[in-house]
Coordinates of C-alpha atoms in Angstrom, one line a residue:
M216 CA -59.4 -50.0 -101.6
I217 CA -57.8 -48.1 -98.7
A218 CA -57.0 -44.4 -99.3
L219 CA -53.7 -44.3 -97.5
D220 CA -53.4 -40.6 -97.9
R221 CA -56.4 -40.4 -95.5
A222 CA -55.0 -43.0 -93.1
V223 CA -52.3 -43.0 -90.4
V224 CA -50.4 -45.7 -88.5
A225 CA -50.5 -45.5 -84.7
V226 CA -48.2 -47.4 -82.3
D227 CA -48.6 -47.9 -78.5
V228 CA -45.6 -49.2 -76.7
G229 CA -46.6 -50.7 -73.3
T230 CA -44.5 -52.4 -70.8
S231 CA -45.8 -55.9 -71.8
A232 CA -46.9 -55.5 -75.5
V233 CA -46.8 -53.3 -78.6
R234 CA -50.0 -52.5 -80.4
A235 CA -50.3 -51.0 -83.8
A236 CA -53.2 -49.9 -85.9
L237 CA -54.0 -48.6 -89.4
V238 CA -56.5 -45.8 -88.8
S239 CA -58.6 -44.0 -91.4
V240 CA -59.9 -40.5 -90.8
D241 CA -63.1 -41.6 -92.5
D242 CA -63.6 -45.1 -91.3
G243 CA -61.7 -45.4 -88.0
I244 CA -59.5 -48.5 -87.2
L245 CA -59.1 -50.6 -90.3
R246 CA -56.5 -53.1 -88.9
A247 CA -55.0 -53.6 -85.5
V248 CA -52.4 -56.0 -84.1
R249 CA -50.8 -56.8 -80.7
V250 CA -47.3 -58.1 -80.3
A251 CA -46.0 -59.3 -77.0
R252 CA -42.8 -57.7 -75.8
T253 CA -39.9 -60.1 -76.1
E254 CA -37.4 -58.6 -73.7
G255 CA -37.4 -56.6 -70.5
V256 CA -41.1 -57.0 -69.9
G257 CA -42.3 -54.8 -66.9
G258 CA -38.8 -54.4 -65.6
A259 CA -36.7 -51.3 -64.7
T260 CA -34.6 -51.8 -67.9
Y261 CA -35.3 -53.1 -71.4
V262 CA -33.4 -54.1 -74.5
A263 CA -33.4 -51.4 -77.2
D264 CA -32.8 -53.7 -80.2
A265 CA -35.6 -56.1 -79.1
L266 CA -38.1 -53.2 -78.6
Q267 CA -37.3 -51.9 -82.1
R268 CA -37.9 -55.3 -83.6
D269 CA -41.2 -55.6 -81.7
V270 CA -42.3 -52.2 -83.0
E271 CA -41.2 -52.8 -86.6
G272 CA -42.8 -56.3 -86.4
A273 CA -46.1 -54.9 -85.2
V274 CA -46.2 -52.2 -87.9
A275 CA -45.2 -54.8 -90.6
A276 CA -48.1 -57.1 -89.5
L277 CA -50.5 -54.4 -90.5
E278 CA -49.4 -55.1 -94.1
V279 CA -49.8 -51.5 -95.2
D280 CA -47.3 -51.8 -98.1
G281 CA -47.6 -48.1 -99.0
R282 CA -47.4 -44.6 -97.6
P283 CA -49.9 -43.5 -95.0
A284 CA -50.3 -39.8 -94.2
A285 CA -48.2 -40.1 -91.0
L286 CA -47.0 -42.5 -88.3
A287 CA -47.1 -41.7 -84.5
I288 CA -45.7 -43.6 -81.5
A289 CA -46.9 -43.3 -77.9
A290 CA -44.7 -45.2 -75.4
H291 CA -44.1 -45.7 -71.7
I292 CA -41.7 -43.2 -70.1
G293 CA -38.1 -43.9 -69.3
A294 CA -34.6 -42.8 -70.3
V295 CA -31.7 -44.1 -72.4
A296 CA -28.3 -42.6 -73.0
V297 CA -27.1 -43.3 -76.6
D298 CA -24.0 -42.7 -78.6
D299 CA -23.8 -41.2 -82.1
A300 CA -24.8 -44.5 -83.6
L301 CA -28.0 -44.6 -81.4
Q302 CA -26.6 -47.5 -79.4
P303 CA -27.2 -47.4 -75.6
V304 CA -24.1 -46.7 -73.5
V305 CA -25.7 -48.3 -70.5
A306 CA -28.9 -50.4 -70.2
P307 CA -32.0 -48.4 -71.3
G308 CA -34.3 -47.5 -68.4
S309 CA -38.1 -48.0 -68.2
W310 CA -40.6 -46.1 -66.0
S311 CA -39.4 -47.6 -62.7
D312 CA -35.6 -47.1 -63.3
A313 CA -34.2 -45.2 -60.3
R314 CA -30.6 -44.9 -61.4
G315 CA -29.1 -41.6 -60.3
L316 CA -32.1 -40.7 -58.1
E317 CA -29.9 -40.4 -55.1
L318 CA -27.9 -37.7 -56.8
L319 CA -31.0 -35.6 -57.2
A320 CA -31.9 -36.2 -53.6
D321 CA -28.4 -35.0 -52.5
M322 CA -28.8 -31.6 -54.2
T323 CA -28.9 -28.7 -51.8
E324 CA -32.4 -27.9 -50.8
P325 CA -32.7 -24.5 -52.7
I326 CA -31.4 -26.0 -55.9
L327 CA -33.6 -29.1 -55.6
R328 CA -36.6 -26.9 -54.9
H329 CA -35.8 -24.8 -58.0
V330 CA -35.4 -27.9 -60.2
L331 CA -38.7 -29.4 -59.0
A332 CA -40.6 -26.1 -59.4
A333 CA -39.4 -25.6 -63.0
S334 CA -40.0 -29.2 -64.0
G335 CA -43.5 -29.3 -62.5
R336 CA -42.7 -32.2 -60.2
P337 CA -43.6 -32.5 -56.5
A338 CA -40.8 -35.0 -55.7
P339 CA -37.6 -36.2 -57.3
A340 CA -38.0 -39.1 -59.8
G341 CA -35.9 -41.3 -61.9
G342 CA -35.6 -40.4 -65.6
G343 CA -33.4 -38.5 -68.0
L344 CA -31.8 -36.1 -65.6
A345 CA -31.1 -38.7 -63.0
L346 CA -29.7 -41.2 -65.5
A347 CA -27.5 -38.5 -67.1
A348 CA -26.2 -37.4 -63.7
S349 CA -25.3 -41.0 -62.9
L350 CA -23.1 -41.1 -66.0
V351 CA -21.2 -37.8 -65.4
G352 CA -17.6 -38.5 -64.7
T353 CA -17.7 -42.1 -65.8
D354 CA -16.0 -43.8 -68.8
A355 CA -19.4 -44.2 -70.4
A356 CA -19.9 -40.4 -70.4
R357 CA -17.4 -39.9 -73.2
R358 CA -19.6 -41.9 -75.5
V359 CA -22.9 -40.2 -74.7
A360 CA -24.4 -38.1 -77.5
S361 CA -28.0 -37.8 -76.4
V362 CA -30.4 -38.8 -73.5
L363 CA -33.7 -39.9 -74.9
S364 CA -37.0 -41.5 -73.9
P365 CA -37.9 -44.9 -75.3
K366 CA -40.2 -43.4 -77.8
D367 CA -37.7 -40.8 -79.0
L368 CA -35.1 -43.6 -79.4
L369 CA -37.5 -45.5 -81.6
V370 CA -38.2 -42.3 -83.7
A371 CA -34.5 -41.7 -84.0
R372 CA -33.8 -45.3 -85.2
L373 CA -36.6 -45.2 -87.7
T374 CA -35.8 -41.8 -89.2
G375 CA -32.4 -40.7 -88.1
H376 CA -33.9 -37.6 -86.4
V377 CA -32.8 -37.2 -82.8
G378 CA -35.3 -35.1 -80.8
A379 CA -37.8 -35.1 -78.0
D380 CA -41.4 -34.1 -77.6
V381 CA -42.1 -31.5 -74.8
V382 CA -44.1 -34.0 -72.7
D383 CA -41.4 -36.6 -72.6
A384 CA -39.0 -33.8 -71.9
A385 CA -41.0 -32.8 -68.9
Y386 CA -40.4 -36.3 -67.4
T387 CA -36.6 -35.8 -67.5
L388 CA -36.8 -33.1 -64.7
A389 CA -34.5 -31.0 -66.9
F390 CA -37.4 -29.2 -68.6
D391 CA -39.0 -25.9 -67.7
V392 CA -42.8 -26.6 -68.0
A393 CA -43.9 -23.0 -68.0
A394 CA -41.3 -21.8 -70.5
A395 CA -41.5 -24.9 -72.7
R396 CA -37.7 -25.3 -73.0
W397 CA -34.8 -27.1 -71.3
S398 CA -34.1 -25.6 -67.9
D399 CA -30.8 -25.0 -66.1
A400 CA -31.2 -28.2 -64.1
A401 CA -28.6 -30.0 -66.1
D402 CA -26.0 -27.3 -65.2
A403 CA -26.6 -27.9 -61.5
L404 CA -25.6 -31.6 -61.9
G405 CA -22.8 -31.1 -64.4
V406 CA -24.8 -32.7 -67.2
P407 CA -23.7 -31.4 -70.6
R408 CA -26.4 -29.4 -72.4
G409 CA -25.5 -31.2 -75.6
W410 CA -27.0 -34.4 -74.2
L411 CA -30.5 -32.8 -74.3
P412 CA -32.0 -33.0 -77.8
P413 CA -34.0 -30.5 -79.8
L414 CA -37.7 -30.2 -78.8
A415 CA -41.0 -30.4 -80.7
T416 CA -44.7 -30.5 -79.9
P417 CA -46.2 -34.0 -79.8
D418 CA -48.2 -33.5 -83.1
A419 CA -45.3 -32.0 -85.0
L420 CA -44.1 -33.8 -88.2
V421 CA -40.4 -34.1 -87.4
A422 CA -38.9 -36.6 -89.9
T423 CA -39.6 -39.3 -92.4
L424 CA -38.9 -43.1 -92.4
D425 CA -35.6 -44.0 -93.9
E426 CA -35.4 -46.7 -96.6
H427 CA -34.3 -49.6 -94.4
A428 CA -36.8 -48.9 -91.5
A429 CA -39.5 -48.5 -94.1
A430 CA -38.8 -51.8 -95.6
R431 CA -38.9 -53.6 -92.2
C432 CA -42.2 -51.8 -91.4
R433 CA -43.7 -52.5 -94.8
L434 CA -44.3 -48.8 -95.3
A435 CA -43.1 -46.5 -98.0
P436 CA -39.8 -44.7 -97.6
G437 CA -40.5 -41.0 -96.8
T438 CA -43.5 -41.7 -94.7
S439 CA -44.0 -38.8 -92.3
V440 CA -43.4 -39.4 -88.6
V441 CA -44.9 -37.3 -85.8
S442 CA -42.9 -36.5 -82.7
G443 CA -45.4 -38.5 -80.4
A444 CA -45.9 -38.5 -76.7
P445 CA -45.8 -40.7 -73.5
D446 CA -48.6 -43.3 -73.5
G447 CA -50.6 -42.0 -70.6
S448 CA -50.4 -38.4 -71.9
A449 CA -51.6 -39.6 -75.3
G450 CA -54.6 -41.3 -73.6
I451 CA -55.5 -38.3 -71.6
G452 CA -55.1 -36.1 -74.6
I453 CA -57.6 -38.0 -76.8
L454 CA -60.1 -38.4 -73.8
L455 CA -60.1 -34.7 -72.9
G456 CA -59.0 -32.8 -76.0
T457 CA -59.8 -29.2 -75.0
R458 CA -62.3 -30.2 -72.2
T459 CA -61.6 -28.6 -68.8
D460 CA -64.8 -29.8 -67.0
A461 CA -63.7 -33.4 -66.3
I462 CA -60.8 -35.5 -65.0
A463 CA -59.3 -38.3 -67.2
D464 CA -58.4 -41.6 -65.7
V465 CA -56.4 -44.0 -68.0
A466 CA -56.6 -47.2 -66.0
G467 CA -53.8 -49.7 -66.6
T468 CA -50.9 -51.1 -64.6
T469 CA -51.1 -47.7 -62.9
D470 CA -53.9 -45.2 -63.2
V471 CA -52.8 -42.1 -65.0
L472 CA -54.9 -39.1 -63.9
G473 CA -55.1 -35.7 -65.6
R474 CA -57.1 -32.5 -65.6
L475 CA -56.6 -29.9 -68.4
L476 CA -55.7 -26.4 -67.1
V477 CA -55.8 -23.0 -68.9
D478 CA -53.6 -21.5 -66.2
L479 CA -50.6 -23.4 -64.9
A480 CA -50.9 -21.6 -61.6
D481 CA -54.2 -23.5 -61.0
A482 CA -52.3 -26.9 -60.7
P483 CA -53.0 -28.3 -57.2
R484 CA -50.2 -28.9 -54.7
G485 CA -48.7 -32.4 -55.1
S486 CA -49.7 -32.9 -58.7
V487 CA -47.4 -33.4 -61.7
R488 CA -47.6 -30.6 -64.3
N489 CA -47.0 -31.4 -67.9
P490 CA -47.6 -29.6 -71.2
A491 CA -50.9 -30.7 -72.6
L492 CA -51.2 -32.1 -76.1
V493 CA -53.3 -29.1 -77.1
P494 CA -51.5 -25.7 -77.5
S495 CA -51.0 -23.3 -74.6
R496 CA -52.6 -25.7 -72.0
W497 CA -51.3 -27.9 -69.3
I498 CA -52.2 -31.2 -67.6
A499 CA -52.2 -31.5 -63.8
G500 CA -52.2 -35.0 -62.3
G501 CA -49.9 -38.0 -62.4
A502 CA -49.6 -41.7 -62.3
T503 CA -50.8 -43.3 -59.1
G504 CA -48.3 -46.2 -58.8
M505 CA -49.5 -49.8 -58.8
T506 CA -53.3 -50.2 -59.1
G507 CA -54.3 -52.5 -62.0
G508 CA -50.9 -54.1 -61.7
A509 CA -51.5 -55.0 -58.1
V510 CA -54.9 -56.5 -58.9
A511 CA -53.3 -58.6 -61.6
R512 CA -50.6 -59.7 -59.2
W513 CA -53.2 -60.8 -56.6
R514 CA -55.2 -62.6 -59.4
A515 CA -52.0 -64.5 -60.4
L516 CA -51.5 -65.5 -56.7
V517 CA -55.0 -66.6 -55.8
G518 CA -56.0 -68.0 -59.2
A519 CA -59.0 -67.4 -61.5
V520 CA -62.2 -66.2 -59.9
D521 CA -65.4 -65.6 -61.8
E522 CA -66.1 -61.9 -62.0
H523 CA -69.7 -62.5 -60.8
A524 CA -68.4 -64.0 -57.6
I525 CA -66.2 -61.0 -57.0
A526 CA -69.2 -58.7 -57.7
D527 CA -71.3 -60.6 -55.2
V528 CA -68.8 -59.8 -52.3
P529 CA -70.4 -57.0 -50.3
V530 CA -69.0 -53.4 -50.1
G531 CA -65.8 -53.5 -47.9
A532 CA -64.9 -57.1 -48.8
R533 CA -66.1 -58.3 -45.5
G534 CA -63.5 -56.3 -43.6
L535 CA -60.6 -57.1 -45.8
Q536 CA -58.3 -54.3 -47.1
V537 CA -55.7 -54.3 -49.8
V538 CA -53.1 -51.5 -50.1
P539 CA -51.9 -52.0 -53.6
G540 CA -48.7 -49.9 -53.6
M541 CA -46.2 -52.8 -54.2
S542 CA -43.4 -50.6 -55.6
G543 CA -44.0 -47.3 -53.8
T544 CA -46.8 -44.8 -54.1
R545 CA -46.8 -41.9 -56.6
F546 CA -49.5 -39.3 -57.1
P547 CA -50.7 -38.0 -54.7
R548 CA -48.7 -39.5 -51.7
W549 CA -45.3 -39.6 -53.3
R550 CA -43.7 -42.2 -50.9
A551 CA -41.2 -44.3 -52.8
D552 CA -40.7 -46.7 -49.9
D553 CA -44.4 -47.6 -49.4
L554 CA -45.2 -51.3 -49.8
G555 CA -48.4 -53.2 -50.5
A556 CA -50.4 -55.0 -47.8
L557 CA -53.3 -57.3 -47.1
V558 CA -54.9 -56.2 -43.8
G559 CA -57.7 -57.9 -41.8
Q560 CA -57.5 -61.4 -43.2
T561 CA -59.4 -64.2 -41.4
P562 CA -60.2 -67.8 -42.4
A563 CA -63.5 -66.6 -43.7
H564 CA -61.9 -64.7 -46.5
G565 CA -61.4 -66.5 -49.8
A566 CA -60.0 -65.6 -53.2
A567 CA -63.1 -63.6 -54.2
E568 CA -62.8 -61.4 -51.1
I569 CA -59.1 -60.8 -51.8
L570 CA -59.7 -59.8 -55.4
R571 CA -62.6 -57.6 -54.3
A572 CA -60.4 -55.9 -51.7
A573 CA -57.7 -55.4 -54.4
Q574 CA -60.1 -53.8 -56.8
E575 CA -61.5 -51.6 -54.0
G576 CA -57.9 -50.7 -53.0
A577 CA -57.1 -49.6 -56.5
S578 CA -60.1 -47.4 -56.6
H579 CA -59.3 -45.9 -53.2
V580 CA -55.9 -44.9 -54.6
V581 CA -57.5 -43.3 -57.6
R582 CA -60.0 -41.4 -55.4
E583 CA -57.1 -39.8 -53.4
G584 CA -55.7 -38.4 -56.7
V585 CA -59.0 -37.3 -58.1
D586 CA -59.9 -35.5 -54.9
V587 CA -56.7 -33.6 -55.1
L588 CA -57.5 -32.5 -58.7
D589 CA -61.0 -31.5 -57.8
P590 CA -61.6 -31.0 -54.0
S591 CA -65.2 -29.9 -54.8
G592 CA -66.2 -33.4 -55.8
S593 CA -68.3 -32.2 -58.6
L594 CA -66.3 -33.0 -61.8
P595 CA -67.0 -36.3 -63.6
V596 CA -64.2 -38.8 -64.4
V597 CA -63.7 -39.9 -68.0
L598 CA -62.6 -43.5 -67.6
A599 CA -60.7 -45.7 -70.1
G600 CA -58.3 -48.6 -69.9
G601 CA -58.7 -52.3 -69.0
S602 CA -60.9 -51.6 -66.0
T603 CA -63.7 -50.5 -68.2
R604 CA -64.1 -54.1 -69.5
S605 CA -65.8 -55.0 -66.2
E606 CA -69.1 -53.4 -65.5
H607 CA -68.9 -54.3 -61.8
V608 CA -65.5 -52.5 -61.6
V609 CA -66.9 -49.4 -63.4
R610 CA -69.8 -49.2 -61.0
M611 CA -67.5 -49.8 -58.0
R612 CA -65.1 -47.1 -59.3
A613 CA -68.0 -44.6 -59.6
A614 CA -69.3 -45.4 -56.0
I615 CA -65.8 -45.1 -54.4
L616 CA -65.1 -41.9 -56.3
G617 CA -68.6 -40.6 -55.4
R618 CA -68.8 -39.1 -58.9
S619 CA -70.3 -39.7 -62.2
V620 CA -68.1 -41.7 -64.5
L621 CA -68.0 -41.3 -68.3
V622 CA -66.9 -44.6 -69.7
S623 CA -64.9 -44.6 -73.0
S624 CA -66.3 -46.9 -75.7
D625 CA -62.7 -47.6 -76.6
P626 CA -60.6 -48.9 -73.7
D627 CA -57.4 -48.6 -75.6
V628 CA -57.1 -44.9 -75.6
T629 CA -53.3 -44.7 -75.7
L630 CA -53.4 -46.2 -79.1
A631 CA -56.2 -43.9 -80.1
G632 CA -54.2 -41.0 -78.7
A633 CA -51.2 -41.9 -80.9
A634 CA -53.7 -42.0 -83.9
G635 CA -55.0 -38.6 -82.9
L636 CA -51.6 -37.1 -82.9
A637 CA -50.9 -38.6 -86.3
L638 CA -54.2 -37.3 -87.7
V639 CA -53.5 -33.8 -86.4
G640 CA -49.9 -33.8 -87.5
A641 CA -50.9 -34.9 -91.0
G642 CA -53.5 -32.2 -91.2
L643 CA -56.4 -34.6 -91.6
V644 CA -58.2 -33.2 -88.6
D645 CA -58.0 -29.8 -86.8
D646 CA -57.5 -31.0 -83.3
L647 CA -57.8 -33.9 -80.9
D648 CA -61.6 -33.2 -80.3
E649 CA -62.2 -33.8 -84.0
A650 CA -59.9 -36.8 -83.9
R651 CA -61.9 -38.4 -81.1
D652 CA -65.1 -37.9 -83.0
R653 CA -63.6 -39.3 -86.2
L654 CA -62.4 -42.4 -84.2
G655 CA -65.9 -42.9 -82.9
I656 CA -65.0 -42.7 -79.3
A657 CA -68.2 -42.2 -77.3
L658 CA -68.7 -41.7 -73.6
R659 CA -71.3 -43.7 -71.6
H660 CA -72.6 -41.9 -68.5
V661 CA -72.6 -44.0 -65.3
D662 CA -74.0 -42.5 -62.0
P663 CA -72.9 -44.1 -58.7
D664 CA -75.4 -45.9 -56.5
A665 CA -76.3 -43.5 -53.6
R666 CA -76.2 -46.3 -51.0
D667 CA -72.8 -47.5 -52.1
V668 CA -71.5 -44.0 -52.1
T669 CA -72.4 -43.6 -48.5
A670 CA -70.9 -47.0 -47.5
Y671 CA -67.7 -46.4 -49.5
A672 CA -67.2 -42.9 -48.0
E673 CA -66.7 -44.6 -44.6
Q674 CA -64.6 -47.4 -46.2
H675 CA -62.4 -44.8 -47.9
E676 CA -61.5 -43.1 -44.6
A677 CA -60.8 -46.4 -43.0
W678 CA -58.6 -47.4 -45.9
R679 CA -56.7 -44.1 -45.7
A680 CA -56.2 -44.6 -42.0
T681 CA -54.7 -48.1 -42.7
C682 CA -52.3 -46.6 -45.3
D683 CA -51.1 -44.0 -42.8
A684 CA -50.7 -46.6 -40.0
L685 CA -48.6 -48.8 -42.2
V686 CA -46.0 -46.0 -42.6
G687 CA -46.1 -45.0 -38.9

């Protein structure tokens, strides 16, 4: 019999699927399900009601039928303006939503520089502040009660509590990262302060499930709900915990990179700065833009190729290069207009070479970010995500990075991160380091092949030169 008072429910909302798990502090994952997203998959917007149904369906499929110690949600970033009934006043935005971004770009240089410095952002980005600014002065503005992230909307609909965790708040650009409070950025754009919800730390217990949501989720009314966090931040949090001597890489559609800092002033130029999931710490890094998503796109175009055939292609893909930034580049280049490219193709190149070049291109993108976070080249990279399921990709990643790679035994660390927040919030563990140990996440050490490191060092400089040439 499951001791539910020593178990939590974790939910990970991705752009294509929702995953949920019942996790015991003593025995790890007891049950897990995956539910494909039914609306707005991978787009700039999504359907709020459909996402809520997907999340409730995933949790219900766990068949808990009782009261776990806590529930926590991690979800992709985005923004939605809602009315008092928690109904969107315009279409909810996902991570690539750029509505209102031009209003941020049109701010006077001193004000924009101030907003970016306070929010820990190197460049303007879509999100809560941009969406809110686009609504100011419109008919829809009269109905806006709050501007929330996708995760915070889910929490509000499940519990009635309207709020935001400090990491999702940072992605709005209306948050002061150093002071851990809303900044004056909203004032500069005429956005009412009342649209910005109360703040909480990601592991804080903020509310309980209401009767109707509990029934749909097959959980007991009154189940405690943790504030939660963005998905990439949750993954970095469980991988690093309190560790400052490594860089985390959560490899998915994009690679989300992060390094834990004790002093915010140590964040390198060009990095995003967020509150960490551990107290009084920060994460420097950012999402790279399309990496794994670009590889998947090329795979869909050229068809299935055996992984061994891709691994057999020599370093450099016989002169073929792929620049994977199909929808602009983010950390560390921050060029929204960058496009992807296939460079150097000849009749001798087949599907295996194209996919090898795409995998190499994704790793070159990651190396640029990792080298910004650690110019010394000495820190290892803790790697999780879908890329870890391929041994040849892991070893390629190590060689291109020129660093040791510590491979997570659990690729799905965003779900584990949500579980960790729930375990901490429920008081079942002291911190995320203990949560990681309780979840049985181990790290396998992979050193790069010295010959491949030398070859890829030359390839990396050639690849960077190609990227620079493409933008003139």
